[in-house]
Amino acid sequence: MPVEIKDPHLPFAFFQGEFVPTQDANINIMTHGLQYGIGCFGGIRGYWSEEQETLYVFRLRDHFQRLIDSCRILQMKLRYGLDELVGHVLELVQRNGFRGDSYFRPFVYSSVHRLTPRLHDVDHEYALYSIPLKDYIDTTRGLKVVVSSWRRVDDDVMPTRAKASGAYLNSALAKSEAIQHGADEALLLNRDGHISEGSAENFFMIRGGVLHTTSITDNILEGITRRTLLQLAAEELGLKTVERPIGRTEVYVADEVFLCGTGAQVAWVQQVDGRPIGDGRIGPITARLKSLYLDIVRGKVEGYRDWLTAVALSRTAAVR
Ligand code: PMP
């Protein structure tokens, strides 16, 4: 089941060039970004360490680089550079003073109020908010995954390399179908029948001791967690890794399957289309990657501290 989040926002957001109460960060109903879904966004996690009184934000610059790349694909003008975007997050953390695991949602949207969906001759706005977030999906048990009847949009239909707002209709169709059929998550196929990804996660499987994932030309979002796990699997587990097209029934005979993403982290898959994966328990490689990943994001592994931006919060930090 998806994790229910009730009234989740933190008090301040960055909106139209300033920090304002989140409840006042609202847009006009005529806005292009809302009418046509013309926008792009990011999703970033911060992990709270009570001992250090510090929030560790994972691969912050890499997430903003992807947002900048999304803007290039969608011809969006982002008025802030990488350092400023990072600076807004640091200030937001201090202003909100929230001492717990957090999620940051930066986004850029077309802010004009006229008809005609288009990319040219429009204005853009940038906004950032944050919410408390623990699990996005329940990763304490194995996921039930079903292959979706909705195909993944092709990169030449809707750019999948951009984290484009409107393209999430494709994710929503697949996710709801999966949940409404009693599963936890969807696996989307490309038009050619090969695996693309989950509704908000990249796909991995282990076959014959080799870690496989779909290639970046398979209409996937180039996930930062995917990139992280590929590196860790090779460097820390000494695994051979392969990025290639993956057939549907290969998944049924895989030894281990997991999905990954900023939200999902490392989520092991217990069954696909009613077929148990491996022996129906979390596999050894998935378990090792999961615990290594969770240790790294929480600042417990010295060698990967470079991936973390540490934001120390003192008890008096919150400006309310
Ligand atoms: N694919 C899609 C469609 C996603 O929405 C996400 C979540 N951002 C991912 C993959 C995983 O990307 P990341 O690891 O960068 O969060």
PDB file of C-alpha atoms in Angstrom, residues 107-299:
ATOM      1  CA  PHE A 107      10.213  22.355  -9.818  1.00  0.00           C
ATOM      2  CA  VAL A 108      10.099  24.639 -12.795  1.00  0.00           C
ATOM      3  CA  TYR A 109       6.882  25.386 -14.608  1.00  0.00           C
ATOM      4  CA  SER A 110       5.516  27.424 -17.439  1.00  0.00           C
ATOM      5  CA  SER A 111       3.831  30.350 -15.700  1.00  0.00           C
ATOM      6  CA  VAL A 112       1.958  32.077 -18.547  1.00  0.00           C
ATOM      7  CA  HIS A 113      -1.819  32.386 -18.437  1.00  0.00           C
ATOM      8  CA  ARG A 114      -2.641  32.107 -22.132  1.00  0.00           C
ATOM      9  CA  LEU A 115      -3.921  29.367 -24.424  1.00  0.00           C
ATOM     10  CA  THR A 116      -1.812  27.260 -26.831  1.00  0.00           C
ATOM     11  CA  PRO A 117       0.478  24.661 -25.312  1.00  0.00           C
ATOM     12  CA  ARG A 118       4.011  25.557 -26.361  1.00  0.00           C
ATOM     13  CA  LEU A 119       7.557  25.776 -25.095  1.00  0.00           C
ATOM     14  CA  HIS A 120       8.607  29.026 -26.756  1.00  0.00           C
ATOM     15  CA  ASP A 121       7.533  32.547 -25.845  1.00  0.00           C
ATOM     16  CA  VAL A 122       6.492  31.718 -22.272  1.00  0.00           C
ATOM     17  CA  ASP A 123       7.744  32.642 -18.810  1.00  0.00           C
ATOM     18  CA  HIS A 124       8.930  30.204 -16.188  1.00  0.00           C
ATOM     19  CA  GLU A 125       8.870  30.098 -12.427  1.00  0.00           C
ATOM     20  CA  TYR A 126      10.918  28.072  -9.980  1.00  0.00           C
ATOM     21  CA  ALA A 127       9.551  26.742  -6.678  1.00  0.00           C
ATOM     22  CA  LEU A 128      10.773  24.479  -3.886  1.00  0.00           C
ATOM     23  CA  TYR A 129       8.943  22.895  -0.992  1.00  0.00           C
ATOM     24  CA  SER A 130       9.734  20.157   1.479  1.00  0.00           C
ATOM     25  CA  ILE A 131       7.811  17.525   3.384  1.00  0.00           C
ATOM     26  CA  PRO A 132       8.617  15.019   6.110  1.00  0.00           C
ATOM     27  CA  LEU A 133       9.121  11.613   4.470  1.00  0.00           C
ATOM     28  CA  LYS A 134       9.951   8.210   5.844  1.00  0.00           C
ATOM     29  CA  ASP A 135       8.936   5.350   3.526  1.00  0.00           C
ATOM     30  CA  TYR A 136       7.550   6.100   0.065  1.00  0.00           C
ATOM     31  CA  ILE A 137       6.666   2.464  -0.353  1.00  0.00           C
ATOM     32  CA  ASP A 138       6.852  -0.192   2.312  1.00  0.00           C
ATOM     33  CA  THR A 139      10.296  -1.751   1.862  1.00  0.00           C
ATOM     34  CA  THR A 140      10.156  -3.966   4.937  1.00  0.00           C
ATOM     35  CA  ARG A 141       8.428  -6.657   2.891  1.00  0.00           C
ATOM     36  CA  GLY A 142       8.741  -7.756  -0.724  1.00  0.00           C
ATOM     37  CA  LEU A 143       6.772  -5.889  -3.357  1.00  0.00           C
ATOM     38  CA  LYS A 144       4.077  -7.462  -5.496  1.00  0.00           C
ATOM     39  CA  VAL A 145       4.692  -6.109  -8.970  1.00  0.00           C
ATOM     40  CA  VAL A 146       2.580  -6.485 -12.097  1.00  0.00           C
ATOM     41  CA  VAL A 147       3.454  -5.679 -15.683  1.00  0.00           C
ATOM     42  CA  SER A 148       1.278  -2.742 -16.636  1.00  0.00           C
ATOM     43  CA  SER A 149      -1.151  -2.731 -19.526  1.00  0.00           C
ATOM     44  CA  TRP A 150      -0.001   0.872 -20.036  1.00  0.00           C
ATOM     45  CA  ARG A 151       3.158   1.109 -22.125  1.00  0.00           C
ATOM     46  CA  ARG A 152       5.958   3.469 -21.165  1.00  0.00           C
ATOM     47  CA  VAL A 153       5.960   6.662 -23.221  1.00  0.00           C
ATOM     48  CA  ASP A 154       8.723   6.714 -25.819  1.00  0.00           C
ATOM     49  CA  ASP A 155      11.437   9.329 -25.526  1.00  0.00           C
ATOM     50  CA  ASP A 156      10.378  10.705 -28.926  1.00  0.00           C
ATOM     51  CA  VAL A 157       6.750  11.004 -27.781  1.00  0.00           C
ATOM     52  CA  MET A 158       7.431  12.614 -24.407  1.00  0.00           C
ATOM     53  CA  PRO A 159      10.989  13.130 -23.202  1.00  0.00           C
ATOM     54  CA  THR A 160      11.620  10.474 -20.578  1.00  0.00           C
ATOM     55  CA  ARG A 161      15.139  11.692 -19.810  1.00  0.00           C
ATOM     56  CA  ALA A 162      13.571  14.883 -18.486  1.00  0.00           C
ATOM     57  CA  LYS A 163      11.681  14.526 -15.225  1.00  0.00           C
ATOM     58  CA  ALA A 164       8.752  16.160 -16.965  1.00  0.00           C
ATOM     59  CA  SER A 165       5.561  16.853 -14.998  1.00  0.00           C
ATOM     60  CA  GLY A 166       3.074  15.905 -17.747  1.00  0.00           C
ATOM     61  CA  ALA A 167       4.769  12.553 -18.327  1.00  0.00           C
ATOM     62  CA  TYR A 168       3.705  11.488 -14.834  1.00  0.00           C
ATOM     63  CA  LEU A 169       0.234  10.836 -16.188  1.00  0.00           C
ATOM     64  CA  ASN A 170       1.860   7.710 -17.638  1.00  0.00           C
ATOM     65  CA  SER A 171       3.173   6.807 -14.160  1.00  0.00           C
ATOM     66  CA  ALA A 172      -0.173   7.545 -12.505  1.00  0.00           C
ATOM     67  CA  LEU A 173      -2.099   5.327 -14.947  1.00  0.00           C
ATOM     68  CA  ALA A 174       0.268   2.441 -14.328  1.00  0.00           C
ATOM     69  CA  LYS A 175       0.486   2.908 -10.548  1.00  0.00           C
ATOM     70  CA  SER A 176      -3.280   3.089 -10.021  1.00  0.00           C
ATOM     71  CA  GLU A 177      -3.895   0.099 -12.248  1.00  0.00           C
ATOM     72  CA  ALA A 178      -1.370  -1.909 -10.223  1.00  0.00           C
ATOM     73  CA  ILE A 179      -2.840  -0.896  -6.851  1.00  0.00           C
ATOM     74  CA  GLN A 180      -6.412  -1.445  -8.054  1.00  0.00           C
ATOM     75  CA  HIS A 181      -5.424  -4.972  -9.103  1.00  0.00           C
ATOM     76  CA  GLY A 182      -4.053  -5.753  -5.655  1.00  0.00           C
ATOM     77  CA  ALA A 183      -0.353  -5.187  -6.410  1.00  0.00           C
ATOM     78  CA  ASP A 184       2.078  -2.649  -4.951  1.00  0.00           C
ATOM     79  CA  GLU A 185       3.824  -1.378  -8.027  1.00  0.00           C
ATOM     80  CA  ALA A 186       3.777  -1.474 -11.828  1.00  0.00           C
ATOM     81  CA  LEU A 187       6.478  -2.448 -14.260  1.00  0.00           C
ATOM     82  CA  LEU A 188       6.088  -0.647 -17.561  1.00  0.00           C
ATOM     83  CA  LEU A 189       7.126  -2.173 -20.863  1.00  0.00           C
ATOM     84  CA  ASN A 190       8.319  -0.226 -23.865  1.00  0.00           C
ATOM     85  CA  ARG A 191       6.498  -0.507 -27.193  1.00  0.00           C
ATOM     86  CA  ASP A 192       8.986  -3.216 -28.181  1.00  0.00           C
ATOM     87  CA  GLY A 193       7.991  -5.304 -25.150  1.00  0.00           C
ATOM     88  CA  HIS A 194      11.232  -4.795 -23.239  1.00  0.00           C
ATOM     89  CA  ILE A 195      11.264  -3.614 -19.645  1.00  0.00           C
ATOM     90  CA  SER A 196      11.455   0.122 -19.079  1.00  0.00           C
ATOM     91  CA  GLU A 197      10.962   0.921 -15.372  1.00  0.00           C
ATOM     92  CA  GLY A 198       8.508   1.188 -12.487  1.00  0.00           C
ATOM     93  CA  SER A 199       6.095   4.101 -12.065  1.00  0.00           C
ATOM     94  CA  ALA A 200       8.720   6.064 -10.131  1.00  0.00           C
ATOM     95  CA  GLU A 201      11.661   3.659  -9.869  1.00  0.00           C
ATOM     96  CA  ASN A 202      14.350   2.139 -12.012  1.00  0.00           C
ATOM     97  CA  PHE A 203      14.528  -1.610 -12.479  1.00  0.00           C
ATOM     98  CA  PHE A 204      17.284  -4.067 -11.502  1.00  0.00           C
ATOM     99  CA  MET A 205      17.595  -7.849 -11.594  1.00  0.00           C
ATOM    100  CA  ILE A 206      20.300 -10.368 -10.772  1.00  0.00           C
ATOM    101  CA  ARG A 207      20.779 -13.292 -13.121  1.00  0.00           C
ATOM    102  CA  GLY A 208      23.725 -15.633 -12.822  1.00  0.00           C
ATOM    103  CA  GLY A 209      25.457 -13.349 -10.319  1.00  0.00           C
ATOM    104  CA  VAL A 210      25.411 -10.407 -12.759  1.00  0.00           C
ATOM    105  CA  LEU A 211      23.550  -7.197 -11.920  1.00  0.00           C
ATOM    106  CA  HIS A 212      21.373  -6.143 -14.843  1.00  0.00           C
ATOM    107  CA  THR A 213      19.492  -2.916 -15.404  1.00  0.00           C
ATOM    108  CA  THR A 214      17.759  -1.429 -18.403  1.00  0.00           C
ATOM    109  CA  SER A 215      19.836   0.869 -20.567  1.00  0.00           C
ATOM    110  CA  ILE A 216      19.398   4.628 -20.667  1.00  0.00           C
ATOM    111  CA  THR A 217      17.908   4.360 -24.166  1.00  0.00           C
ATOM    112  CA  ASP A 218      14.987   2.284 -22.825  1.00  0.00           C
ATOM    113  CA  ASN A 219      12.803   5.313 -22.044  1.00  0.00           C
ATOM    114  CA  ILE A 220      13.842   5.478 -18.427  1.00  0.00           C
ATOM    115  CA  LEU A 221      14.486   8.435 -16.223  1.00  0.00           C
ATOM    116  CA  GLU A 222      18.225   8.380 -15.623  1.00  0.00           C
ATOM    117  CA  GLY A 223      17.933   7.733 -11.921  1.00  0.00           C
ATOM    118  CA  ILE A 224      20.479   8.956  -9.438  1.00  0.00           C
ATOM    119  CA  THR A 225      19.844   5.942  -7.212  1.00  0.00           C
ATOM    120  CA  ARG A 226      20.384   3.698 -10.255  1.00  0.00           C
ATOM    121  CA  ARG A 227      23.723   5.361 -10.937  1.00  0.00           C
ATOM    122  CA  THR A 228      24.657   5.080  -7.257  1.00  0.00           C
ATOM    123  CA  LEU A 229      23.833   1.357  -7.070  1.00  0.00           C
ATOM    124  CA  LEU A 230      25.659   0.525 -10.300  1.00  0.00           C
ATOM    125  CA  GLN A 231      28.776   2.136  -8.840  1.00  0.00           C
ATOM    126  CA  LEU A 232      28.400   0.460  -5.428  1.00  0.00           C
ATOM    127  CA  ALA A 233      27.751  -2.966  -6.953  1.00  0.00           C
ATOM    128  CA  ALA A 234      30.976  -2.761  -8.930  1.00  0.00           C
ATOM    129  CA  GLU A 235      33.163  -1.015  -6.328  1.00  0.00           C
ATOM    130  CA  GLU A 236      31.967  -2.565  -3.091  1.00  0.00           C
ATOM    131  CA  LEU A 237      30.481  -5.930  -4.095  1.00  0.00           C
ATOM    132  CA  GLY A 238      32.819  -6.586  -7.035  1.00  0.00           C
ATOM    133  CA  LEU A 239      29.834  -7.461  -9.197  1.00  0.00           C
ATOM    134  CA  LYS A 240      29.725  -7.429 -12.952  1.00  0.00           C
ATOM    135  CA  THR A 241      27.058  -4.926 -14.065  1.00  0.00           C
ATOM    136  CA  VAL A 242      25.253  -4.842 -17.401  1.00  0.00           C
ATOM    137  CA  GLU A 243      22.974  -2.177 -18.898  1.00  0.00           C
ATOM    138  CA  ARG A 244      20.955  -3.663 -21.745  1.00  0.00           C
ATOM    139  CA  PRO A 245      17.418  -4.298 -23.034  1.00  0.00           C
ATOM    140  CA  ILE A 246      15.641  -6.781 -20.745  1.00  0.00           C
ATOM    141  CA  GLY A 247      12.840  -9.104 -21.866  1.00  0.00           C
ATOM    142  CA  ARG A 248       9.656  -9.618 -19.856  1.00  0.00           C
ATOM    143  CA  THR A 249      10.129 -13.315 -19.137  1.00  0.00           C
ATOM    144  CA  GLU A 250      13.753 -12.788 -18.112  1.00  0.00           C
ATOM    145  CA  VAL A 251      12.302 -11.125 -15.042  1.00  0.00           C
ATOM    146  CA  TYR A 252      10.251 -14.223 -14.199  1.00  0.00           C
ATOM    147  CA  VAL A 253      13.413 -16.334 -14.069  1.00  0.00           C
ATOM    148  CA  ALA A 254      15.646 -13.772 -12.350  1.00  0.00           C
ATOM    149  CA  ASP A 255      17.342 -14.721  -9.076  1.00  0.00           C
ATOM    150  CA  GLU A 256      16.597 -11.331  -7.513  1.00  0.00           C
ATOM    151  CA  VAL A 257      14.642  -8.262  -8.592  1.00  0.00           C
ATOM    152  CA  PHE A 258      14.490  -4.836  -7.002  1.00  0.00           C
ATOM    153  CA  LEU A 259      13.299  -1.343  -7.819  1.00  0.00           C
ATOM    154  CA  CYS A 260      15.152   1.772  -6.785  1.00  0.00           C
ATOM    155  CA  GLY A 261      14.677   5.493  -6.587  1.00  0.00           C
ATOM    156  CA  THR A 262      15.021   8.403  -4.225  1.00  0.00           C
ATOM    157  CA  GLY A 263      11.574   7.677  -2.781  1.00  0.00           C
ATOM    158  CA  ALA A 264      11.611   3.874  -2.933  1.00  0.00           C
ATOM    159  CA  GLN A 265      15.326   3.606  -1.999  1.00  0.00           C
ATOM    160  CA  VAL A 266      16.078  -0.105  -2.560  1.00  0.00           C
ATOM    161  CA  ALA A 267      12.763  -1.979  -2.682  1.00  0.00           C
ATOM    162  CA  TRP A 268      12.967  -5.748  -3.170  1.00  0.00           C
ATOM    163  CA  VAL A 269      10.421  -7.442  -5.363  1.00  0.00           C
ATOM    164  CA  GLN A 270       8.882 -10.629  -4.023  1.00  0.00           C
ATOM    165  CA  GLN A 271       6.762 -11.497  -7.048  1.00  0.00           C
ATOM    166  CA  VAL A 272       6.116 -10.356 -10.597  1.00  0.00           C
ATOM    167  CA  ASP A 273       2.825 -11.243 -12.308  1.00  0.00           C
ATOM    168  CA  GLY A 274       2.140 -13.817  -9.593  1.00  0.00           C
ATOM    169  CA  ARG A 275       5.495 -15.570 -10.076  1.00  0.00           C
ATOM    170  CA  PRO A 276       7.722 -15.630  -6.993  1.00  0.00           C
ATOM    171  CA  ILE A 277      11.218 -14.296  -7.618  1.00  0.00           C
ATOM    172  CA  GLY A 278      14.002 -16.591  -6.412  1.00  0.00           C
ATOM    173  CA  ASP A 279      12.926 -18.317  -3.209  1.00  0.00           C
ATOM    174  CA  GLY A 280      10.442 -15.559  -2.349  1.00  0.00           C
ATOM    175  CA  ARG A 281      12.731 -13.903   0.202  1.00  0.00           C
ATOM    176  CA  ILE A 282      15.012 -10.897  -0.161  1.00  0.00           C
ATOM    177  CA  GLY A 283      18.082 -12.051  -2.100  1.00  0.00           C
ATOM    178  CA  PRO A 284      21.629 -11.712  -0.720  1.00  0.00           C
ATOM    179  CA  ILE A 285      22.813  -9.144  -3.278  1.00  0.00           C
ATOM    180  CA  THR A 286      19.704  -6.992  -2.882  1.00  0.00           C
ATOM    181  CA  ALA A 287      20.045  -7.157   0.910  1.00  0.00           C
ATOM    182  CA  ARG A 288      23.697  -6.085   0.796  1.00  0.00           C
ATOM    183  CA  LEU A 289      23.061  -3.248  -1.636  1.00  0.00           C
ATOM    184  CA  LYS A 290      20.097  -2.066   0.397  1.00  0.00           C
ATOM    185  CA  SER A 291      21.964  -1.930   3.689  1.00  0.00           C
ATOM    186  CA  LEU A 292      25.032  -0.353   2.097  1.00  0.00           C
ATOM    187  CA  TYR A 293      22.857   2.291   0.429  1.00  0.00           C
ATOM    188  CA  LEU A 294      20.989   3.065   3.666  1.00  0.00           C
ATOM    189  CA  ASP A 295      24.263   3.350   5.594  1.00  0.00           C
ATOM    190  CA  ILE A 296      25.758   5.667   2.971  1.00  0.00           C
ATOM    191  CA  VAL A 297      22.768   8.031   2.810  1.00  0.00           C
ATOM    192  CA  ARG A 298      22.835   8.332   6.600  1.00  0.00           C
ATOM    193  CA  GLY A 299      26.505   9.318   6.602  1.00  0.00           C
TER     194      GLY A 299
END
